[in-house]
Amino acid sequence: MKPLESEKPVPPVKIGVVGTGHVGSTFAFTLLLRGLARELALVDRRRDKAEGDAMDLNHAVPFARPVRISAGGYETLQGASIVCIAAGVAQRPGEDRLSLLRRNIAVLREVVAGITAHCPEAIILVASNPVDILSYAAWKLSGYPAARVIGSGTILDTARLRYLLSRHYRVDPRSVHAHIIGEHGDSEVPVWSLANIAGIRLEDFEGYEPEAHRVIFEKARDAAYEIIRRKGATYYAIAVGLARIVESILRDENTVLSVSTLVNGYHGVRDVYVGVPAVVGRNGVERVIELPLAREEVEAFRRSASILRGVLDSLDL
């Protein structure tokens, strides 16, 4: 009998985390609790911060599963199968993600050089913002195949939308099937035409209110601003989302996840990293799923991608 995906053993892999701020350290903690790595390597410009995190996490090992956790320079990443880039300056209250670019691109150059020097076969998972731009830049700077450079994309936006819809319709969010595509940011696009609960279109489900959908999407889109205003940063949900991507890679699940990946011809959009549903497995992005969008959704998606393309055209990559 073929084992369920959740029962497939995780190979004894090493995972690297570059940047041990809120997102990086929470991601490492999530990996530890879920037993997704045999070894974790933490790298940060503030070496004492990475070392402190490694010490703290190691003290949790007796309560979790065996894992070796170390901290140091980029050489610590040697042999890692997956390296998550969570390094960069944090988003300020009221600051949009694209305005982070100038402050983060220099950091990325250093990080990618460190990864490629020590992990030539690794899959790079980008979490730093603006994630679509930095994922494209990481792909260009690394020289790796696009399949092996993945951004967190709209995985979190999609989760927020599903959660808020589940609250409105009073169902388990795992029973809500909906996507947000495009930029992980202000121009992102909800795919209402395909959204459903257990196969039932939302307009046919009890409690359907078009105006409520508008409010729900705005709350999903603007959630980061509201969280940052209240506590300074978002990290719990994205850490779990990153772990979900890692799990699909390690278990070769071929799960469809809304990640940022290179598209060429996706509803006319080319040569840009953007959030779309993609099959994620052992080799990274195995293939991209082109959704049959409504006309207005295609137009909105193209506008979102054009914003990203305009930024990319200004970069020397």
Short mmCIF file of C-alpha atoms in Angstrom, two decimals:
data_model
loop_
_atom_site.label_atom_id
_atom_site.label_comp_id
_atom_site.label_asym_id
_atom_site.label_seq_id
_atom_site.Cartn_x
_atom_site.Cartn_y
_atom_site.Cartn_z
CA MET A 1 0.00 0.00 0.00
CA LYS A 2 1.43 3.35 -1.05
CA PRO A 3 2.04 5.63 1.96
CA LEU A 4 0.19 8.91 2.28
CA GLU A 5 2.20 12.05 1.42
CA SER A 6 2.21 13.01 5.11
CA GLU A 7 3.68 9.59 5.94
CA LYS A 8 6.54 9.74 3.46
CA PRO A 9 9.84 9.87 5.32
CA VAL A 10 11.85 13.07 5.13
CA PRO A 11 15.40 12.41 3.89
CA PRO A 12 18.20 13.36 6.32
CA VAL A 13 18.83 16.77 4.81
CA LYS A 14 20.54 19.96 5.85
CA ILE A 15 18.67 23.25 5.54
CA GLY A 16 20.28 26.67 5.70
CA VAL A 17 18.69 29.89 6.90
CA VAL A 18 20.35 33.18 5.99
CA GLY A 19 19.00 35.98 8.13
CA THR A 20 17.88 35.19 11.68
CA GLY A 21 15.52 38.06 12.24
CA HIS A 22 11.87 37.46 13.08
CA VAL A 23 11.13 35.43 9.94
CA GLY A 24 14.35 33.43 9.77
CA SER A 25 14.41 32.41 13.42
CA THR A 26 10.69 31.54 13.46
CA PHE A 27 11.16 29.49 10.29
CA ALA A 28 14.05 27.60 11.89
CA PHE A 29 11.91 26.96 14.98
CA THR A 30 9.09 25.65 12.76
CA LEU A 31 11.47 23.29 10.96
CA LEU A 32 12.68 22.00 14.32
CA LEU A 33 9.16 21.33 15.62
CA ARG A 34 8.08 19.61 12.40
CA GLY A 35 11.19 17.48 12.10
CA LEU A 36 11.90 18.59 8.55
CA ALA A 37 15.70 18.59 8.76
CA ARG A 38 18.49 16.56 10.26
CA GLU A 39 20.71 19.63 10.37
CA LEU A 40 20.07 23.38 10.44
CA ALA A 41 22.69 26.02 9.61
CA LEU A 42 22.05 29.62 10.64
CA VAL A 43 23.87 32.58 9.08
CA ASP A 44 23.47 36.25 9.94
CA ARG A 45 25.60 39.39 9.68
CA ARG A 46 25.14 39.64 13.44
CA ARG A 47 26.95 36.42 14.17
CA ASP A 48 26.17 36.59 17.88
CA LYS A 49 22.44 36.70 17.04
CA ALA A 50 22.70 33.54 14.91
CA GLU A 51 24.77 31.84 17.60
CA GLY A 52 22.25 32.79 20.26
CA ASP A 53 19.41 31.41 18.16
CA ALA A 54 21.33 28.17 17.59
CA MET A 55 21.91 27.78 21.32
CA ASP A 56 18.27 28.46 22.13
CA LEU A 57 17.00 26.08 19.45
CA ASN A 58 19.40 23.33 20.51
CA HIS A 59 17.93 23.52 23.99
CA ALA A 60 14.53 22.69 22.46
CA VAL A 61 15.82 19.52 20.75
CA PRO A 62 15.11 17.26 23.76
CA PHE A 63 11.44 18.24 23.42
CA ALA A 64 11.31 17.76 19.65
CA ARG A 65 13.31 15.53 17.26
CA PRO A 66 17.04 14.99 16.79
CA VAL A 67 18.59 17.78 14.77
CA ARG A 68 22.01 19.42 14.77
CA ILE A 69 21.87 23.22 14.78
CA SER A 70 24.92 25.36 14.10
CA ALA A 71 25.69 29.01 13.34
CA GLY A 72 28.52 30.74 11.54
CA GLY A 73 29.56 32.23 8.22
CA TYR A 74 28.48 31.14 4.77
CA GLU A 75 30.78 28.12 4.99
CA THR A 76 28.31 26.76 7.56
CA LEU A 77 25.86 26.23 4.67
CA GLN A 78 28.12 23.65 3.01
CA GLY A 79 26.03 20.65 1.94
CA ALA A 80 22.63 22.27 2.45
CA SER A 81 19.88 20.99 0.16
CA ILE A 82 17.67 24.05 0.66
CA VAL A 83 18.70 27.54 1.71
CA CYS A 84 16.10 30.10 2.75
CA ILE A 85 16.97 33.76 2.30
CA ALA A 86 15.28 35.74 5.04
CA ALA A 87 17.96 38.43 5.23
CA GLY A 88 17.35 42.08 4.63
CA VAL A 89 16.03 45.19 6.26
CA ALA A 90 12.55 45.04 7.75
CA GLN A 91 9.47 46.67 6.30
CA ARG A 92 8.68 49.93 8.08
CA PRO A 93 5.16 50.85 9.23
CA GLY A 94 3.26 52.16 6.21
CA GLU A 95 6.04 51.20 3.78
CA ASP A 96 5.03 49.26 0.67
CA ARG A 97 7.07 46.20 -0.26
CA LEU A 98 8.47 47.57 -3.50
CA SER A 99 10.04 50.54 -1.71
CA LEU A 100 12.23 48.05 0.17
CA LEU A 101 14.08 47.21 -3.03
CA ARG A 102 16.96 49.67 -2.89
CA ARG A 103 17.68 48.73 0.72
CA ASN A 104 17.63 45.00 0.09
CA ILE A 105 19.22 44.38 -3.31
CA ALA A 106 22.76 44.99 -2.00
CA VAL A 107 22.16 42.52 0.82
CA LEU A 108 20.94 39.95 -1.69
CA ARG A 109 24.10 40.18 -3.81
CA GLU A 110 26.23 39.24 -0.82
CA VAL A 111 23.90 36.44 0.28
CA VAL A 112 23.61 34.81 -3.15
CA ALA A 113 27.39 34.89 -3.59
CA GLY A 114 27.76 33.07 -0.26
CA ILE A 115 25.19 30.45 -1.18
CA THR A 116 26.55 29.70 -4.64
CA ALA A 117 30.08 29.37 -3.27
CA HIS A 118 29.08 26.65 -0.82
CA CYS A 119 25.78 25.13 -2.09
CA PRO A 120 25.96 24.83 -5.89
CA GLU A 121 23.19 22.21 -5.96
CA ALA A 122 20.83 23.75 -3.41
CA ILE A 123 17.30 25.02 -3.92
CA ILE A 124 17.05 28.69 -2.94
CA LEU A 125 13.86 29.75 -1.16
CA VAL A 126 13.43 33.53 -1.00
CA ALA A 127 11.35 35.09 1.77
CA SER A 128 12.79 38.63 1.82
CA ASN A 129 10.68 41.47 0.41
CA PRO A 130 9.90 42.61 -2.19
CA VAL A 131 9.89 38.86 -2.75
CA ASP A 132 9.04 38.75 -6.47
CA ILE A 133 11.80 41.19 -7.38
CA LEU A 134 14.36 39.58 -5.10
CA SER A 135 13.49 36.09 -6.33
CA TYR A 136 14.11 37.18 -9.93
CA ALA A 137 17.36 38.84 -8.85
CA ALA A 138 18.44 35.71 -6.93
CA TRP A 139 17.79 33.63 -10.05
CA LYS A 140 19.86 35.97 -12.22
CA LEU A 141 22.68 36.38 -9.70
CA SER A 142 22.93 32.67 -8.85
CA GLY A 143 22.89 31.28 -12.38
CA TYR A 144 20.75 28.40 -11.06
CA PRO A 145 17.86 26.99 -13.09
CA ALA A 146 14.68 28.95 -12.39
CA ALA A 147 13.05 25.81 -10.97
CA ARG A 148 15.58 25.89 -8.11
CA VAL A 149 14.95 29.51 -7.12
CA ILE A 150 11.54 29.90 -5.50
CA GLY A 151 9.94 32.87 -3.82
CA SER A 152 7.30 32.62 -1.11
CA GLY A 153 5.11 34.58 -3.53
CA THR A 154 1.43 34.81 -2.63
CA ILE A 155 1.35 31.71 -0.45
CA LEU A 156 0.62 33.88 2.60
CA ASP A 157 -1.85 36.17 0.80
CA THR A 158 -3.72 33.08 -0.38
CA ALA A 159 -3.77 31.66 3.16
CA ARG A 160 -5.11 34.94 4.51
CA LEU A 161 -7.86 34.97 1.90
CA ARG A 162 -8.83 31.37 2.67
CA TYR A 163 -8.90 32.09 6.39
CA LEU A 164 -11.08 35.18 6.05
CA LEU A 165 -13.46 33.39 3.67
CA SER A 166 -13.70 30.51 6.11
CA ARG A 167 -14.73 32.91 8.86
CA HIS A 168 -17.41 34.46 6.67
CA TYR A 169 -18.83 31.14 5.46
CA ARG A 170 -18.26 29.34 8.79
CA VAL A 171 -16.26 26.43 7.39
CA ASP A 172 -12.79 24.96 7.91
CA PRO A 173 -10.26 27.10 5.94
CA ARG A 174 -8.83 23.86 4.54
CA SER A 175 -12.17 23.40 2.71
CA VAL A 176 -11.84 26.81 1.02
CA HIS A 177 -10.14 26.74 -2.38
CA ALA A 178 -9.08 30.17 -3.60
CA HIS A 179 -5.99 31.88 -4.95
CA ILE A 180 -4.38 35.28 -4.91
CA ILE A 181 -1.95 35.73 -7.79
CA GLY A 182 0.39 38.43 -9.06
CA GLU A 183 2.68 40.62 -6.99
CA HIS A 184 3.00 39.86 -3.29
CA GLY A 185 1.87 43.38 -2.60
CA ASP A 186 -0.63 46.08 -3.38
CA SER A 187 -1.40 45.01 -6.98
CA GLU A 188 -2.14 41.35 -6.16
CA VAL A 189 -5.23 39.77 -7.72
CA PRO A 190 -7.92 37.58 -6.10
CA VAL A 191 -9.20 34.86 -8.44
CA TRP A 192 -12.89 35.00 -7.57
CA SER A 193 -13.97 33.23 -10.75
CA LEU A 194 -12.50 29.91 -9.54
CA ALA A 195 -12.96 30.25 -5.76
CA ASN A 196 -15.07 27.53 -4.20
CA ILE A 197 -15.90 25.65 -1.02
CA ALA A 198 -15.87 21.87 -1.45
CA GLY A 199 -16.39 22.35 -5.18
CA ILE A 200 -19.35 24.72 -4.76
CA ARG A 201 -18.87 28.16 -6.28
CA LEU A 202 -19.01 30.94 -3.72
CA GLU A 203 -21.97 32.60 -5.41
CA ASP A 204 -23.91 29.36 -4.89
CA PHE A 205 -22.86 28.93 -1.25
CA GLU A 206 -25.06 30.00 1.64
CA GLY A 207 -23.99 33.41 2.92
CA TYR A 208 -22.72 34.76 -0.40
CA GLU A 209 -22.34 38.56 -0.34
CA PRO A 210 -20.38 40.28 -3.13
CA GLU A 211 -19.65 43.32 -0.95
CA ALA A 212 -18.29 41.07 1.79
CA HIS A 213 -15.84 39.63 -0.74
CA ARG A 214 -14.47 43.07 -1.48
CA VAL A 215 -13.90 43.74 2.21
CA ILE A 216 -12.39 40.28 2.73
CA PHE A 217 -9.89 40.77 -0.08
CA GLU A 218 -8.89 44.21 1.19
CA LYS A 219 -8.27 42.74 4.64
CA ALA A 220 -6.15 39.95 3.12
CA ARG A 221 -4.18 42.37 0.94
CA ASP A 222 -3.57 44.89 3.71
CA ALA A 223 -3.04 42.42 6.56
CA ALA A 224 0.73 42.94 6.71
CA TYR A 225 0.32 46.69 7.15
CA GLU A 226 -2.11 46.15 10.03
CA ILE A 227 0.09 43.56 11.75
CA ILE A 228 3.24 45.67 11.33
CA ARG A 229 1.41 48.69 12.76
CA ARG A 230 0.48 46.66 15.84
CA LYS A 231 3.59 44.57 16.52
CA GLY A 232 6.29 45.65 14.09
CA ALA A 233 6.63 42.58 11.86
CA THR A 234 4.87 39.50 10.52
CA TYR A 235 6.54 36.13 10.96
CA TYR A 236 4.43 33.28 12.34
CA ALA A 237 2.27 32.59 9.29
CA ILE A 238 5.02 33.10 6.71
CA ALA A 239 7.32 30.79 8.67
CA VAL A 240 4.71 28.02 8.50
CA GLY A 241 4.15 28.77 4.80
CA LEU A 242 7.87 28.46 4.10
CA ALA A 243 7.94 25.16 6.02
CA ARG A 244 5.05 23.94 3.87
CA ILE A 245 7.08 24.66 0.72
CA VAL A 246 10.08 22.84 2.19
CA GLU A 247 7.92 19.86 3.14
CA SER A 248 6.56 19.55 -0.39
CA ILE A 249 10.11 19.60 -1.76
CA LEU A 250 11.55 17.08 0.69
CA ARG A 251 8.64 14.64 0.45
CA ASP A 252 8.33 15.17 -3.32
CA GLU A 253 4.63 15.81 -2.79
CA ASN A 254 4.00 17.76 -5.99
CA THR A 255 1.69 20.03 -4.01
CA VAL A 256 0.16 23.03 -5.78
CA LEU A 257 1.27 26.14 -3.89
CA SER A 258 1.05 29.83 -4.75
CA VAL A 259 4.74 30.63 -5.02
CA SER A 260 6.76 33.20 -6.92
CA THR A 261 8.37 31.63 -9.96
CA LEU A 262 9.52 32.54 -13.45
CA VAL A 263 6.70 32.75 -15.99
CA ASN A 264 7.05 32.88 -19.75
CA GLY A 265 3.75 33.19 -21.55
CA TYR A 266 1.43 33.01 -18.53
CA HIS A 267 -1.57 34.89 -19.94
CA GLY A 268 0.88 36.91 -22.01
CA VAL A 269 3.29 37.68 -19.16
CA ARG A 270 6.96 36.88 -19.75
CA ASP A 271 10.33 37.05 -18.01
CA VAL A 272 9.15 37.97 -14.54
CA TYR A 273 8.87 36.23 -11.19
CA VAL A 274 5.30 36.47 -9.95
CA GLY A 275 2.95 34.59 -7.62
CA VAL A 276 1.04 31.82 -9.38
CA PRO A 277 -0.04 28.28 -8.46
CA ALA A 278 2.81 25.88 -9.17
CA VAL A 279 3.53 22.21 -8.59
CA VAL A 280 6.33 22.02 -6.00
CA GLY A 281 8.31 18.81 -5.66
CA ARG A 282 11.77 17.33 -5.32
CA ASN A 283 13.29 19.50 -8.05
CA GLY A 284 11.67 22.73 -6.89
CA VAL A 285 9.03 24.12 -9.23
CA GLU A 286 8.07 21.14 -11.36
CA ARG A 287 5.55 23.05 -13.47
CA VAL A 288 3.35 26.14 -13.41
CA ILE A 289 -0.44 25.87 -13.38
CA GLU A 290 -2.06 28.38 -15.75
CA LEU A 291 -5.47 29.18 -14.28
CA PRO A 292 -8.37 29.80 -16.69
CA LEU A 293 -8.94 33.35 -15.51
CA ALA A 294 -11.86 35.65 -16.23
CA ARG A 295 -11.08 38.51 -18.62
CA GLU A 296 -10.91 41.15 -15.87
CA GLU A 297 -8.62 38.89 -13.84
CA VAL A 298 -6.26 38.49 -16.79
CA GLU A 299 -6.09 42.26 -17.18
CA ALA A 300 -5.44 42.78 -13.47
CA PHE A 301 -2.76 40.07 -13.47
CA ARG A 302 -1.01 41.68 -16.43
CA ARG A 303 -1.10 45.07 -14.70
CA SER A 304 0.40 43.53 -11.56
CA ALA A 305 3.16 41.82 -13.56
CA SER A 306 3.88 45.02 -15.48
CA ILE A 307 4.60 46.82 -12.21
CA LEU A 308 7.18 44.18 -11.35
CA ARG A 309 8.60 44.21 -14.88
CA GLY A 310 9.03 47.98 -14.69
CA VAL A 311 11.08 47.65 -11.51
CA LEU A 312 13.18 44.83 -12.96
CA ASP A 313 13.95 46.93 -16.04
CA SER A 314 15.54 49.53 -13.75
CA LEU A 315 17.95 47.01 -12.22
CA ASP A 316 21.37 46.04 -13.50
CA LEU A 317 20.94 42.27 -13.51
#
